[in-house]
Short mmCIF file of C-alpha atoms in Angstrom, two decimals:
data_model
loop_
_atom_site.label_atom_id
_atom_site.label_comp_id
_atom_site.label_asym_id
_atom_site.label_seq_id
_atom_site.Cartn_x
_atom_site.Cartn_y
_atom_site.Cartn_z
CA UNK A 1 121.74 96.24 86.32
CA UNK A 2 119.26 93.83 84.66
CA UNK A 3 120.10 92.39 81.57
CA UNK A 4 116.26 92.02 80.25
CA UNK A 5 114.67 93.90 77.41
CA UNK A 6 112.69 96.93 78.56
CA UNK A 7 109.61 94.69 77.12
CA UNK A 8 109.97 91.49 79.35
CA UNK A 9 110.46 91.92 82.89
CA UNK A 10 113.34 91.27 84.93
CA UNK A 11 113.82 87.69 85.14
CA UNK A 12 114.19 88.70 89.62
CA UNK A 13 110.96 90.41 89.42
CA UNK A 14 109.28 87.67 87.55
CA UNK A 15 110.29 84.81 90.11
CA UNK A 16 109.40 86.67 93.23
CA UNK A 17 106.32 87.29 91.23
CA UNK A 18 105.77 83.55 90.51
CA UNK A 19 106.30 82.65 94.09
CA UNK A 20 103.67 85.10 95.61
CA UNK A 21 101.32 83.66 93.11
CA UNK A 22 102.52 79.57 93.91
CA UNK A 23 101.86 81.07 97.78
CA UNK A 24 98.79 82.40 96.83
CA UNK A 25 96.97 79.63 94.82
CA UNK A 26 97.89 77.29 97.70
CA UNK A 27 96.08 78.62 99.99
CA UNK A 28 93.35 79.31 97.87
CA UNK A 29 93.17 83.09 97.38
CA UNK A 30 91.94 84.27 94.40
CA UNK A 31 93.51 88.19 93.63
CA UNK A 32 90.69 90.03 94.79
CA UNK A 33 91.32 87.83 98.52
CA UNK A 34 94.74 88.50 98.61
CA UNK A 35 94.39 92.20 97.72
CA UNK A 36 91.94 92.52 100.33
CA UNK A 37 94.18 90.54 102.68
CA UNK A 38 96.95 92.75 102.20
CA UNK A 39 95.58 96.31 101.72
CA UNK A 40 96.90 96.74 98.34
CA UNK A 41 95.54 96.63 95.09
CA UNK A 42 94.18 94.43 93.40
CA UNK A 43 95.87 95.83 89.82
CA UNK A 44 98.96 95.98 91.71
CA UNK A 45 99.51 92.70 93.07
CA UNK A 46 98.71 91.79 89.03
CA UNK A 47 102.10 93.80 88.18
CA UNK A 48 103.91 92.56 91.04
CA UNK A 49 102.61 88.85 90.08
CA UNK A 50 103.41 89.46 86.57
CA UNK A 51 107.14 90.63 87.25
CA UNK A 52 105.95 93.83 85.21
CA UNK A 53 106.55 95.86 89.38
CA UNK A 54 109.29 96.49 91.79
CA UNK A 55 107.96 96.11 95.15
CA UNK A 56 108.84 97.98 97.86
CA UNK A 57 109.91 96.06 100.90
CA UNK A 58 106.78 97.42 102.86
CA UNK A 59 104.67 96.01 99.83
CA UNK A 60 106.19 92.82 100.54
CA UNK A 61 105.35 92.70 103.54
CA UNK A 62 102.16 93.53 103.58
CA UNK A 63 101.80 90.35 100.94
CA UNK A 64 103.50 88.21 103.05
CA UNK A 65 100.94 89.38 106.03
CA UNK A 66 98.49 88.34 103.09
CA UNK A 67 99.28 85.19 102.80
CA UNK A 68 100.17 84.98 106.23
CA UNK A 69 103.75 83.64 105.97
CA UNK A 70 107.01 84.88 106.96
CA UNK A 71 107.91 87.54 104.41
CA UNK A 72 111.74 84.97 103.79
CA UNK A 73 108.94 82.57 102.38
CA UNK A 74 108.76 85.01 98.97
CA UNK A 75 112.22 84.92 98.63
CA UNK A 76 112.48 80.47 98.64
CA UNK A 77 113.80 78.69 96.19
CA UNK A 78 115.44 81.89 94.59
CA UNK A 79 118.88 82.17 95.90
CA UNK A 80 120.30 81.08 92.26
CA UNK A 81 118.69 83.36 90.19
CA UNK A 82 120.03 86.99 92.26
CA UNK A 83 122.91 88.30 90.47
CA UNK A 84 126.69 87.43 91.79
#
């Protein structure tokens, strides 16, 4: 269970969230781009972005098909902030 305040999101959520944006502004997309990209919406990429969402794995991928990565490529760099 999360130890974050039911006003800030999960600390998890927020770092996936900041590395689909990092992947995003790299190459380029604005929100609208990516949305389109991915077949999702564009206010729910903002949530998932934002840490404020819980995305399904299926959501994920269709980001990572997005951004055209491998869908591992959301989860870099995070290994030591998931719980022990």
């Amino acid at each position: 269970m999360s130890s974050a305040s039911p006003d800030l999101p999960d600390p998890q959520l927020l770092a996936i969230g900041m590395q689909i944006r990092r992947l995003r502004e790299e190459r380029g997309y604005s929100l609208e781009q990516l949305a389109e990209r991915s077949g999702l919406s564009f206010r729910g990429l903002i949530y998932i972005e934002h840490g404020q969402r819980n995305a399904s794995v299926l959501t994920l991928l269709q980001i990572a098909s997005g951004l055209d990565v491998l869908p591992s490529r959301l989860f870099d760099g995070l290994s030591g902030q998931l719980p022990q």
